[in-house]
Amino acid sequence: MPINSTADRTAGRTALTDGELSWQETALCAQTGPELFFPEPGSSTREAKFLCGICEGREACLEYALTHDERFGVWGGLSEQERYALKRGRADRR
């Protein structure tokens, strides 16, 4: 899930390049409120995952979240627990 404003997404992340964040310009979540991608505990993530599934930036978003250890919300179509399991699986294959 991209952060909606340029100032927000670059705050505290001086090492980010324009190419690393270019997927955020066309991401479907940028046209939706953040509450869909950061639901209250126990709330459904179905709608967020649906939007991620049809978004062209999904893979870049997921890789960004994994690389930057995003611990909250739906990123690239995966929840926090799903990203953790994916990272663990990648580590086990090394």
Coordinates of C-alpha atoms in Angstrom, one line a residue:
M1 CA 0.0 0.0 0.0
P2 CA 1.6 3.3 -1.0
I3 CA 1.6 6.3 1.2
N4 CA -0.6 9.0 -0.4
S5 CA 1.7 12.1 -0.5
T6 CA 5.2 12.5 -1.7
A7 CA 6.2 14.2 1.6
D8 CA 4.8 11.2 3.6
R9 CA 6.5 8.5 1.6
T10 CA 9.9 10.1 1.6
A11 CA 10.0 11.3 5.2
G12 CA 12.8 9.5 7.0
R13 CA 13.8 7.5 3.9
T14 CA 16.5 9.5 2.2
A15 CA 18.0 6.5 0.5
L16 CA 14.9 5.8 -1.7
T17 CA 15.2 6.4 -5.4
D18 CA 12.5 7.7 -7.7
G19 CA 12.4 4.3 -9.5
E20 CA 11.9 2.4 -6.2
L21 CA 8.7 4.3 -5.6
S22 CA 7.4 4.9 -9.2
W23 CA 4.8 2.1 -8.8
Q24 CA 3.1 4.2 -6.2
E25 CA 2.0 6.8 -8.8
T26 CA -0.4 4.4 -10.5
A27 CA -1.2 2.1 -7.5
L28 CA -5.0 1.5 -7.0
C29 CA -4.6 2.0 -3.3
A30 CA -3.5 5.6 -3.9
Q31 CA -7.1 6.2 -5.0
T32 CA -8.5 4.7 -1.8
G33 CA -8.4 5.6 1.8
P34 CA -5.7 4.0 4.0
E35 CA -8.3 2.5 6.4
L36 CA -9.0 -0.2 3.8
F37 CA -5.3 -1.3 3.8
F38 CA -4.8 -0.8 7.6
P39 CA -7.9 -2.4 9.1
E40 CA -8.7 -2.7 12.7
P41 CA -7.5 -6.0 14.3
G42 CA -10.0 -8.7 13.4
S43 CA -11.4 -6.8 10.4
S44 CA -11.5 -8.2 6.9
T45 CA -8.7 -7.6 4.4
R46 CA -10.8 -9.0 1.6
E47 CA -11.4 -5.7 -0.2
A48 CA -7.8 -4.5 0.1
K49 CA -6.5 -7.9 -1.3
F50 CA -9.0 -7.7 -4.1
L51 CA -7.7 -4.3 -5.2
C52 CA -4.1 -5.5 -4.8
G53 CA -4.9 -8.4 -7.0
I54 CA -5.9 -6.2 -10.0
C55 CA -3.2 -3.6 -9.4
E56 CA -0.3 -3.4 -11.8
G57 CA 2.0 -2.3 -9.0
R58 CA 1.3 -5.3 -6.8
E59 CA 4.7 -7.1 -7.2
A60 CA 6.7 -3.9 -6.7
C61 CA 4.6 -3.0 -3.7
L62 CA 5.1 -6.4 -2.1
E63 CA 8.9 -6.3 -2.7
Y64 CA 9.0 -2.8 -1.2
A65 CA 7.2 -4.0 1.9
L66 CA 9.4 -7.0 2.3
T67 CA 12.6 -5.0 1.7
H68 CA 11.6 -2.2 4.1
D69 CA 10.1 -4.6 6.7
E70 CA 6.6 -3.1 6.6
R71 CA 5.0 -4.7 9.6
F72 CA 1.4 -3.3 9.4
G73 CA -1.3 -3.4 6.8
V74 CA -1.9 -5.1 3.5
W75 CA 1.0 -4.6 1.0
G76 CA 1.2 -6.3 -2.4
G77 CA -1.9 -8.3 -1.6
L78 CA -0.5 -9.9 1.6
S79 CA -1.3 -9.3 5.3
E80 CA 1.3 -8.9 8.0
Q81 CA 1.2 -12.6 8.8
E82 CA 1.4 -13.7 5.1
R83 CA 4.4 -11.4 4.5
Y84 CA 6.1 -12.9 7.6
A85 CA 5.5 -16.4 6.4
L86 CA 6.8 -15.5 2.9
K87 CA 10.0 -14.0 4.4
R88 CA 10.5 -17.0 6.6
G89 CA 10.0 -19.3 3.6
R90 CA 12.6 -17.3 1.6
A91 CA 15.1 -17.5 4.4
D92 CA 14.6 -21.3 4.8
R93 CA 15.4 -21.8 1.1
R94 CA 18.8 -20.1 1.4

